[in-house]
CSV table of C-alpha atoms and ligand atoms in Angstrom, one decimal:
chain,number,residue,atom,x,y,z
A,1,MET,CA,0.0,0.0,0.1
A,2,GLN,CA,1.0,3.4,-1.1
A,3,GLN,CA,2.0,5.6,2.2
A,4,PRO,CA,0.5,8.9,2.6
A,5,LYS,CA,2.7,11.6,1.7
A,6,PHE,CA,2.7,13.2,5.0
A,7,ILE,CA,1.6,12.6,8.7
A,8,GLY,CA,-0.5,15.3,9.5
A,9,LEU,CA,-0.5,18.6,7.5
A,10,ASP,CA,1.3,18.8,4.5
A,11,PRO,CA,4.2,21.6,5.3
A,12,GLU,CA,3.2,23.9,2.7
A,13,LEU,CA,-0.4,23.9,3.7
A,14,LEU,CA,0.7,24.4,7.3
A,15,ARG,CA,2.3,27.4,6.3
A,16,ILE,CA,-0.2,29.0,4.6
A,17,LYS,CA,-2.4,28.4,7.4
A,18,GLU,CA,-0.4,30.1,9.6
A,19,ASN,CA,0.5,32.9,7.5
A,20,VAL,CA,-3.6,33.3,6.8
A,21,ASP,CA,-4.1,33.0,10.4
A,22,LYS,CA,-1.5,35.7,11.2
A,23,GLY,CA,-3.3,37.7,8.4
A,24,ILE,CA,-0.3,37.6,6.3
A,25,ARG,CA,-1.0,37.8,2.4
A,26,ILE,CA,-0.7,34.7,0.6
A,27,SER,CA,0.9,34.7,-2.9
A,28,SER,CA,-0.2,33.6,-6.3
A,29,GLU,CA,2.2,30.7,-6.0
A,30,ASP,CA,0.3,29.8,-2.8
A,31,CYS,CA,-3.2,30.3,-4.2
A,32,ASN,CA,-2.1,27.9,-7.0
A,33,TYR,CA,-1.3,25.3,-4.6
A,34,LEU,CA,-4.4,25.4,-2.5
A,35,TYR,CA,-6.4,25.1,-5.5
A,36,ASN,CA,-4.1,22.0,-6.7
A,37,ASN,CA,-3.9,20.3,-3.2
A,38,ALA,CA,-6.2,21.7,-0.5
A,39,SER,CA,-9.1,19.6,0.9
A,40,LEU,CA,-12.5,21.3,1.3
A,41,GLY,CA,-12.4,20.7,5.2
A,42,TYR,CA,-9.0,22.8,5.1
A,43,LEU,CA,-10.1,25.6,2.7
A,44,GLY,CA,-13.8,25.8,5.3
A,45,THR,CA,-11.8,26.3,8.1
A,46,LEU,CA,-9.6,28.7,7.0
A,47,ALA,CA,-12.1,30.9,4.8
A,48,ASN,CA,-14.6,30.5,7.5
A,49,GLY,CA,-12.0,32.1,10.1
A,50,VAL,CA,-11.5,35.1,7.7
A,51,ARG,CA,-15.2,35.3,7.4
A,52,ILE,CA,-15.8,35.5,11.3
A,53,LYS,CA,-12.9,37.7,11.6
A,54,ARG,CA,-14.4,40.4,9.2
A,55,HIS,CA,-18.5,39.6,9.6
A,56,GLY,CA,-18.9,37.4,12.3
A,57,ASN,CA,-21.7,35.7,11.4
A,58,LYS,CA,-23.5,38.7,9.4
A,59,THR,CA,-24.7,38.0,6.2
A,60,TYR,CA,-25.8,40.6,3.9
A,61,PHE,CA,-28.7,41.0,1.1
A,62,ASN,CA,-30.5,43.7,-0.4
A,63,ARG,CA,-33.9,44.3,-2.1
A,64,ASN,CA,-33.3,44.4,-5.7
A,65,PHE,CA,-34.8,43.8,-9.3
A,66,HIS,CA,-32.9,43.5,-12.5
A,67,ILE,CA,-34.0,44.7,-15.8
A,68,GLU,CA,-32.4,43.3,-19.0
A,69,PRO,CA,-33.0,45.5,-21.8
A,70,THR,CA,-32.3,43.1,-24.2
A,71,ASN,CA,-31.5,39.8,-25.3
A,72,VAL,CA,-30.0,40.0,-28.7
A,73,CYS,CA,-26.3,40.7,-28.6
A,74,LEU,CA,-24.1,41.4,-31.2
A,75,TYR,CA,-21.6,39.4,-29.7
A,76,SER,CA,-21.5,35.4,-29.5
A,77,CYS,CA,-19.8,34.3,-26.0
A,78,THR,CA,-19.6,30.7,-26.1
A,79,PHE,CA,-20.9,30.2,-22.6
A,80,CYS,CA,-24.1,32.6,-23.2
A,81,SER,CA,-27.5,30.8,-23.3
A,82,TYR,CA,-29.5,34.1,-23.0
A,83,SER,CA,-28.4,35.7,-26.0
A,84,ARG,CA,-29.9,35.4,-29.5
A,85,LEU,CA,-27.8,36.9,-32.6
A,86,ILE,CA,-28.8,40.0,-34.6
A,87,LYS,CA,-29.9,37.6,-37.5
A,88,SER,CA,-32.5,35.8,-35.1
A,89,ARG,CA,-33.4,39.3,-33.3
A,90,ALA,CA,-37.2,38.2,-33.8
A,91,GLU,CA,-37.0,35.5,-31.0
A,92,GLY,CA,-35.6,38.2,-28.4
A,93,TRP,CA,-36.5,41.4,-27.0
A,94,GLU,CA,-35.7,44.7,-27.2
A,95,TYR,CA,-37.1,47.6,-24.8
A,96,THR,CA,-37.2,51.0,-25.5
A,97,SER,CA,-36.3,53.3,-22.8
A,98,GLU,CA,-39.9,54.2,-21.7
A,99,GLU,CA,-40.4,50.6,-21.9
A,100,ILE,CA,-37.4,50.2,-19.2
A,101,LEU,CA,-38.8,53.1,-17.3
A,102,ASP,CA,-42.1,51.5,-16.9
A,103,ILE,CA,-40.4,48.6,-15.4
A,104,VAL,CA,-39.3,51.1,-12.9
A,105,LYS,CA,-42.4,52.6,-12.4
A,106,SER,CA,-44.1,49.1,-11.8
A,107,TYR,CA,-41.9,49.1,-8.4
A,108,ASP,CA,-43.2,52.4,-7.2
A,109,GLY,CA,-44.1,52.0,-3.8
A,110,LYS,CA,-42.3,48.7,-3.6
A,111,PRO,CA,-39.5,48.9,-0.6
A,112,VAL,CA,-36.7,47.7,-3.3
A,113,THR,CA,-33.5,49.8,-3.2
A,114,GLU,CA,-31.4,49.0,-6.1
A,115,VAL,CA,-32.3,48.5,-9.8
A,116,HIS,CA,-29.5,46.2,-11.7
A,117,ILE,CA,-29.6,46.9,-15.8
A,118,VAL,CA,-27.5,44.8,-17.7
A,119,GLY,CA,-28.2,42.9,-21.2
A,120,GLY,CA,-27.1,42.3,-24.5
A,121,VAL,CA,-24.9,44.8,-26.6
A,122,LEU,CA,-26.8,46.5,-29.6
A,123,PRO,CA,-25.9,49.6,-31.4
A,124,GLN,CA,-29.4,51.4,-30.7
A,125,TYR,CA,-28.2,51.4,-27.2
A,126,ASP,CA,-25.6,54.1,-27.2
A,127,VAL,CA,-24.1,56.9,-25.1
A,128,LYS,CA,-27.1,59.0,-25.2
A,129,PHE,CA,-29.6,56.5,-24.9
A,130,TYR,CA,-28.0,55.5,-21.7
A,131,GLN,CA,-27.5,59.1,-20.3
A,132,GLU,CA,-31.0,59.9,-21.0
A,133,LEU,CA,-32.5,56.3,-19.3
A,134,PHE,CA,-30.2,57.3,-16.1
A,135,GLN,CA,-31.4,60.5,-15.6
A,136,SER,CA,-34.9,59.5,-16.5
A,137,ILE,CA,-34.7,56.5,-13.6
A,138,LYS,CA,-33.2,59.0,-11.1
A,139,LYS,CA,-35.8,61.8,-12.0
A,140,HIS,CA,-38.7,59.5,-11.2
A,141,ARG,CA,-36.9,57.9,-8.1
A,142,PRO,CA,-34.1,59.6,-6.8
A,143,ASP,CA,-33.6,57.2,-3.8
A,144,LEU,CA,-33.2,54.1,-6.2
A,145,HIS,CA,-29.9,53.3,-6.4
A,146,VAL,CA,-29.0,52.6,-10.3
A,147,LYS,CA,-26.1,49.7,-11.0
A,148,ALA,CA,-25.8,49.1,-14.5
A,149,LEU,CA,-23.6,48.0,-17.4
A,150,THR,CA,-20.4,46.4,-17.6
A,151,PRO,CA,-17.0,47.4,-19.6
A,152,VAL,CA,-18.5,45.2,-22.4
A,153,GLU,CA,-21.0,47.8,-22.8
A,154,PHE,CA,-19.2,50.6,-22.0
A,155,HIS,CA,-16.1,49.7,-24.3
A,156,TYR,CA,-18.3,49.3,-27.1
A,157,ILE,CA,-20.5,52.3,-27.0
A,158,PHE,CA,-17.3,54.8,-26.3
A,159,LYS,CA,-15.6,53.4,-29.3
A,160,LYS,CA,-18.7,53.8,-31.3
A,161,ASP,CA,-19.1,57.5,-30.4
A,162,LYS,CA,-15.2,57.9,-30.3
A,163,MET,CA,-15.3,59.0,-26.8
A,164,SER,CA,-12.1,57.9,-24.2
A,165,TYR,CA,-13.2,56.0,-21.8
A,166,GLU,CA,-12.4,59.0,-19.0
A,167,LEU,CA,-15.1,61.4,-20.7
A,168,GLY,CA,-17.5,58.7,-21.0
A,169,MET,CA,-17.1,57.3,-17.4
A,170,GLN,CA,-17.8,61.0,-16.2
A,171,LEU,CA,-20.9,61.5,-18.6
A,172,MET,CA,-22.0,58.1,-17.0
A,173,LYS,CA,-21.6,59.3,-13.7
A,174,ASP,CA,-23.3,62.8,-14.1
A,175,ALA,CA,-26.2,61.2,-15.8
A,176,GLY,CA,-27.1,59.2,-12.6
A,177,LEU,CA,-25.2,55.8,-12.7
A,178,ASP,CA,-24.3,54.8,-9.1
A,179,SER,CA,-22.5,52.0,-9.5
A,180,ILE,CA,-21.2,48.9,-11.8
A,181,PRO,CA,-22.0,45.4,-11.4
A,182,GLY,CA,-19.2,42.8,-11.8
A,183,GLY,CA,-20.4,41.3,-15.3
A,184,GLY,CA,-18.3,40.9,-18.2
A,185,ALA,CA,-15.1,39.9,-16.7
A,186,GLU,CA,-15.2,36.1,-17.4
A,187,ILE,CA,-11.4,35.0,-17.3
A,188,PHE,CA,-8.8,37.7,-18.0
A,189,ALA,CA,-6.3,35.5,-19.9
A,190,PRO,CA,-6.2,36.4,-23.7
A,191,GLU,CA,-6.0,32.6,-24.5
A,192,ILE,CA,-8.7,31.8,-23.0
A,193,ARG,CA,-11.1,35.0,-23.3
A,194,ASP,CA,-10.4,34.9,-26.9
A,195,GLN,CA,-12.1,31.3,-27.1
A,196,ILE,CA,-15.0,32.2,-25.0
A,197,ALA,CA,-15.6,36.0,-25.3
A,198,GLY,CA,-14.3,36.8,-28.5
A,199,GLY,CA,-14.5,40.4,-29.8
A,200,LYS,CA,-15.7,42.1,-26.6
A,201,CYS,CA,-13.5,44.1,-24.2
A,202,SER,CA,-10.3,42.7,-23.3
A,203,GLY,CA,-9.1,41.8,-19.8
A,204,ASP,CA,-7.0,44.9,-19.6
A,205,GLN,CA,-9.8,47.1,-20.9
A,206,TRP,CA,-12.2,45.7,-18.1
A,207,LEU,CA,-9.8,46.6,-15.4
A,208,GLU,CA,-9.0,49.8,-17.3
A,209,ILE,CA,-12.7,50.7,-17.0
A,210,HIS,CA,-13.1,49.7,-13.4
A,211,ARG,CA,-10.2,51.9,-12.4
A,212,ILE,CA,-11.1,55.0,-14.1
A,213,TRP,CA,-14.6,54.5,-12.3
A,214,HIS,CA,-12.7,54.4,-8.8
A,215,ASN,CA,-10.9,57.1,-9.5
A,216,LEU,CA,-13.8,59.0,-9.9
A,217,GLY,CA,-14.8,58.0,-6.4
A,218,MET,CA,-17.4,55.5,-7.4
A,219,ARG,CA,-17.7,51.5,-6.4
A,220,SER,CA,-18.3,48.5,-8.4
A,221,ASN,CA,-18.1,44.9,-8.2
A,222,ALA,CA,-16.1,42.3,-9.7
A,223,THR,CA,-16.8,38.6,-11.1
A,224,MET,CA,-15.2,35.5,-12.4
A,225,LEU,CA,-16.5,33.0,-14.5
A,226,TYR,CA,-15.2,29.6,-13.6
A,227,GLY,CA,-15.4,25.5,-14.4
A,228,HIS,CA,-15.3,25.8,-18.2
A,229,ILE,CA,-11.9,25.8,-20.2
A,230,GLU,CA,-9.8,27.5,-17.9
A,231,SER,CA,-7.1,26.0,-15.7
A,232,TYR,CA,-6.4,27.0,-11.8
A,233,GLU,CA,-3.2,28.9,-13.4
A,234,HIS,CA,-5.9,31.3,-15.1
A,235,ARG,CA,-8.3,31.4,-12.2
A,236,VAL,CA,-5.3,32.5,-10.0
A,237,ASP,CA,-4.3,35.0,-12.6
A,238,HIS,CA,-7.6,36.7,-13.1
A,239,LEU,CA,-7.7,36.7,-8.9
A,240,ASN,CA,-4.3,38.6,-8.8
A,241,GLN,CA,-4.9,40.9,-11.1
A,242,LEU,CA,-8.0,42.2,-9.2
A,243,ARG,CA,-6.1,41.9,-6.0
A,244,ASN,CA,-3.6,44.3,-7.6
A,245,LEU,CA,-6.5,46.8,-9.3
A,246,GLN,CA,-7.8,46.7,-5.7
A,247,ASP,CA,-4.7,47.6,-3.7
A,248,GLU,CA,-4.3,50.7,-6.2
A,249,THR,CA,-7.9,51.8,-6.1
A,250,GLY,CA,-9.8,50.0,-3.0
A,251,GLY,CA,-12.9,50.8,-5.5
A,252,PHE,CA,-14.3,47.1,-5.4
A,253,GLN,CA,-16.7,46.0,-3.0
A,254,THR,CA,-17.6,42.6,-3.8
A,255,PHE,CA,-16.2,39.6,-5.4
A,256,ILE,CA,-18.7,37.2,-7.1
A,257,PRO,CA,-17.6,33.6,-8.3
A,258,LEU,CA,-20.0,32.8,-11.3
A,259,LYS,CA,-19.9,28.9,-12.0
A,260,PHE,CA,-20.1,28.2,-15.7
A,261,ARG,CA,-23.7,26.6,-16.2
A,262,ASN,CA,-23.9,24.5,-19.6
A,263,LYS,CA,-27.5,24.3,-20.5
A,264,ASP,CA,-28.2,25.4,-24.3
A,265,ASN,CA,-25.1,27.3,-25.1
A,266,GLN,CA,-21.8,26.3,-27.4
A,267,LEU,CA,-20.2,25.1,-24.5
A,268,SER,CA,-22.8,22.5,-23.5
A,269,HIS,CA,-20.7,19.5,-23.9
A,270,LEU,CA,-18.3,20.7,-20.8
A,271,ASN,CA,-19.7,18.9,-17.5
A,272,GLU,CA,-20.2,21.4,-14.9
A,273,VAL,CA,-17.9,21.5,-11.9
A,274,SER,CA,-19.0,19.9,-8.8
A,275,ILE,CA,-20.5,21.7,-5.7
A,276,ILE,CA,-17.3,20.6,-4.1
A,277,GLU,CA,-15.5,22.6,-6.2
A,278,ASP,CA,-17.8,25.6,-6.3
A,279,LEU,CA,-17.3,25.6,-2.2
A,280,ARG,CA,-13.3,25.2,-2.6
A,281,ASN,CA,-13.4,28.1,-5.1
A,282,TYR,CA,-15.5,30.3,-2.7
A,283,ALA,CA,-13.0,29.5,0.1
A,284,ILE,CA,-10.0,30.2,-2.1
A,285,SER,CA,-11.6,33.4,-3.3
A,286,ARG,CA,-11.9,34.5,0.2
A,287,ILE,CA,-8.8,33.5,1.6
A,288,PHE,CA,-6.6,35.2,-1.5
A,289,LEU,CA,-8.8,38.4,-2.0
A,290,ASP,CA,-7.5,39.9,1.4
A,291,ASN,CA,-8.6,43.2,0.2
A,292,PHE,CA,-12.1,42.6,-0.7
A,293,ASP,CA,-14.9,43.2,2.2
A,294,HIS,CA,-17.2,40.7,0.5
A,295,ILE,CA,-17.8,37.6,-1.2
A,296,LYS,CA,-20.8,37.0,-2.5
A,297,ALA,CA,-22.8,33.7,-3.6
A,298,TYR,CA,-25.3,34.6,-6.2
A,299,TRP,CA,-27.9,32.6,-5.3
A,300,PRO,CA,-29.9,32.5,-8.7
A,301,MET,CA,-26.8,31.1,-10.1
A,302,ILE,CA,-25.8,28.6,-7.7
A,303,GLY,CA,-29.1,27.5,-6.0
A,304,ARG,CA,-30.3,28.3,-2.6
A,305,ASP,CA,-29.1,25.3,-0.8
A,306,ILE,CA,-25.5,25.8,-1.9
A,307,ALA,CA,-25.6,29.5,-1.3
A,308,GLN,CA,-26.9,28.2,2.5
A,309,LEU,CA,-23.8,26.1,2.1
A,310,SER,CA,-21.3,28.4,1.0
A,311,LEU,CA,-22.1,30.9,4.2
A,312,SER,CA,-19.6,28.8,5.8
A,313,TYR,CA,-17.1,28.3,3.1
A,314,GLY,CA,-16.2,32.2,3.2
A,315,VAL,CA,-19.2,33.8,1.8
A,316,ASP,CA,-20.8,36.8,3.4
A,317,ASP,CA,-23.3,37.9,0.8
A,318,ILE,CA,-26.5,36.6,-1.2
A,319,ASP,CA,-27.5,39.4,-3.3
A,320,GLY,CA,-31.1,40.1,-2.9
A,321,THR,CA,-34.4,39.6,-3.4
A,322,ILE,CA,-34.2,39.7,-7.5
A,323,ASP,CA,-38.2,39.5,-7.7
A,324,ASP,CA,-38.1,36.8,-11.1
A,325,THR,CA,-36.4,39.5,-13.2
A,326,THR,CA,-33.2,37.8,-14.3
A,327,LYS,CA,-33.1,35.3,-17.2
A,328,ILE,CA,-29.4,34.7,-17.6
A,329,TYR,CA,-29.4,31.7,-15.2
A,330,SER,CA,-32.5,30.2,-15.4
A,331,MET,CA,-31.9,29.9,-19.4
A,332,ALA,CA,-28.2,28.5,-18.8
A,333,GLY,CA,-29.5,25.6,-16.4
A,334,SER,CA,-29.7,27.0,-13.1
A,335,GLU,CA,-31.9,25.2,-10.7
A,336,GLU,CA,-33.8,28.3,-9.9
A,337,GLN,CA,-36.2,28.9,-12.9
A,338,ASN,CA,-38.0,31.8,-11.7
A,339,PRO,CA,-35.7,33.5,-9.0
A,340,SER,CA,-37.7,35.4,-6.5
A,341,LEU,CA,-37.5,35.4,-2.6
A,342,SER,CA,-39.2,37.7,-0.4
A,343,THR,CA,-37.4,39.6,2.3
A,344,LYS,CA,-38.7,37.0,5.0
A,345,ASP,CA,-37.9,34.0,2.6
A,346,LEU,CA,-34.2,35.2,2.3
A,347,VAL,CA,-34.1,36.3,6.2
A,348,LYS,CA,-35.2,32.5,6.7
A,349,LEU,CA,-33.0,31.3,4.6
A,350,ILE,CA,-29.9,32.7,6.2
A,351,LYS,CA,-31.0,32.1,9.9
A,352,ALA,CA,-31.7,28.6,9.0
A,353,VAL,CA,-27.9,27.9,8.7
A,354,GLY,CA,-26.9,30.1,12.2
A,355,LYS,CA,-26.5,33.4,10.3
A,356,GLU,CA,-27.5,36.9,11.1
A,357,PRO,CA,-29.4,38.6,8.2
A,358,ILE,CA,-28.4,42.0,7.5
A,359,GLU,CA,-30.2,44.0,5.0
A,360,ARG,CA,-28.0,46.4,3.2
A,361,ASP,CA,-28.1,49.0,0.5
A,362,THR,CA,-25.8,48.4,-2.6
A,363,LEU,CA,-23.0,50.2,-0.9
A,364,TYR,CA,-23.2,48.2,2.3
A,365,ASN,CA,-24.6,50.6,4.6
A,366,VAL,CA,-27.0,48.4,7.1
A,367,LEU,CA,-30.5,49.0,6.6
A,368,LYS,CA,-31.9,46.7,9.1
A,369,ASP,CA,-30.8,43.8,11.6
A,370,TYR,CA,-33.1,41.0,11.2
A,371,SER,CA,-31.5,38.6,14.2
A,372,ASP,CA,-34.0,38.9,16.2
A,373,GLU,CA,-36.9,39.3,14.1
A,374,VAL,CA,-39.5,36.7,14.7
A,375,PHE,CA,-42.4,36.2,12.1
A,376,GLU,CA,-45.6,35.3,12.8
A,377,ASP,CA,-46.0,32.2,11.0
A,378,ASP,CA,-42.3,31.3,11.9
A,379,GLU,CA,-41.9,27.3,11.0
A,380,ILE,CA,-39.5,25.1,9.6
A,381,PHE,CA,-38.7,26.8,6.2
A,382,LYS,CA,-39.5,24.6,3.3
A,383,GLY,CA,-37.7,21.8,4.3
A,384,TYR,CA,-34.2,23.5,5.0
A,385,VAL,CA,-32.5,22.6,7.9
A,386,SER,CA,-33.6,24.2,11.3
A,387,LEU,CA,-30.7,24.6,13.8
A,388,PRO,CA,-31.4,22.7,16.9
A,389,VAL,CA,-31.8,25.3,20.2
A,390,VAL,CA,-29.0,25.3,22.3
A,391,ASN,CA,-29.8,26.3,25.9
B,1,LIG,O1,-20.6,38.3,-17.3
B,1,LIG,C1,-23.5,34.6,-18.6
B,1,LIG,C2,-22.1,35.5,-16.2
B,1,LIG,C3,-22.5,37.4,-15.9
B,1,LIG,C4,-23.8,32.3,-18.1
B,1,LIG,O2,-22.4,42.6,-9.4
B,1,LIG,C5,-22.8,32.7,-17.0
B,1,LIG,O3,-23.6,42.4,-8.4
B,1,LIG,C6,-22.4,31.0,-15.9
B,1,LIG,O4,-22.2,39.5,-13.7
B,1,LIG,N1,-23.1,30.3,-16.4
B,1,LIG,C7,-23.3,38.4,-15.6
B,1,LIG,N2,-22.5,32.5,-15.6
B,1,LIG,C8,-24.0,38.7,-14.1
B,1,LIG,C9,-23.1,39.3,-13.4
B,1,LIG,C10,-23.7,39.6,-11.9
B,1,LIG,C11,-24.8,38.9,-11.5
B,1,LIG,C12,-25.0,39.0,-10.4
B,1,LIG,C13,-24.8,40.0,-9.6
B,1,LIG,C14,-23.8,40.9,-10.1
B,1,LIG,C15,-23.1,42.3,-9.3
B,1,LIG,C16,-23.3,40.7,-11.4
B,1,LIG,O5,-22.9,36.3,-16.0
B,1,LIG,C17,-21.9,37.8,-17.4
B,1,LIG,C18,-21.2,35.8,-17.5
B,1,LIG,O6,-20.1,35.9,-16.5
B,1,LIG,N3,-23.0,34.3,-17.2
B,1,LIG,N4,-23.8,33.2,-18.9
B,1,LIG,C19,-23.8,31.0,-17.8
B,1,LIG,N5,-24.0,30.1,-18.5
B,2,LIG,FE1,-23.5,39.0,-25.3
B,2,LIG,FE2,-22.9,39.6,-22.7
B,2,LIG,FE3,-24.1,37.0,-23.8
B,2,LIG,FE4,-21.5,38.0,-24.6
B,2,LIG,S1,-22.2,37.1,-22.1
B,2,LIG,S2,-23.0,37.0,-26.1
B,2,LIG,S3,-21.5,40.0,-24.3
B,2,LIG,S4,-25.0,38.9,-23.8
């Protein structure tokens, strides 16, 4: 029988653990070592320690809705199940600014704090279109945080109008854009990006647009699309580029790992990675990104159960109520076919795994602590684990 390589913990893993416990930053090589060698148990213990030091059991969520102006797109990213090419645009939808504003108005009187706007890239959606859209939303509902577009759209619309990124982002800010979501990052390394997201902004351009936005005093999120054709080295490179930019600007709020889902897209022949790999990836992100405040599990993509589990693997945020307003993941095969959770459901989902639900706004100002909230009809929530009461 083959002897185990180490009795006890592998000395490299022990060294990394000691560094993380002391708050010493781990290197890219260490990160690569973790991806290749660390067990889920080890990673969970380490990442949960980091999470607890930063946030205790606090788990953040918000009340939000999405608007996807179109699912027709000039690009044809191979992982995308949602978009339709221009030649089949009749199969898709293309909202006008009036229709988008009508969706915003349909939330009048509802206690949402954020609208998340992102969709396909089309020529009629240009700088002027978005300026007028943001202005009209803010005029109608000044308190609604507008989180919209990604460097993919920005790069396209600024290039079309022969405008510098600097001027373009300033115009977006002036029009009322409050923050930018993390999408479009995919994997930065050109040898992967060219294969899965050819033609859209490069990794460097994605980073540059976030840099400029941060330098205007604004905040944004970052994502990584994992579990397709990339290697662990590509993930480490991606995380490292994000960490470097965050050292420079401090403008990122949240990192959101996005698991590749394989239904109805050009990469459907690839298997999806396991849940164990998802949890390992959350944990490694938490350990490596020591300058990011938050790690988010986006429940419409990963499903409620894994979102709950992830809260013990470094994650401290599970996004928002969503109100069944996004199709990106249901079309790509997520368990969540009609993503919508009431605030009460989200609170119960978080409490069921022993965490403290905190409603936040987009910029992580605390709006309400639900830890001691008791609902009239409190019962075991739809079969989710209810924790034993310890006296
Ligand atoms: O950039 C598209 C991803 C992203 C698939 O900032 C897919 O708060 C997996 O960025 N399998 C857009 N992923 C969504 C996004 C996002 C979502 C929620 C919150 C925030 C935030 C940002 O969705 C795209 C792409 O990476 N995506 N298709 C797929 N088949
Ligand atoms: Fe278009 Fe975005 Fe889909 Fe790529 S991921 S095809 S840019 S909608």
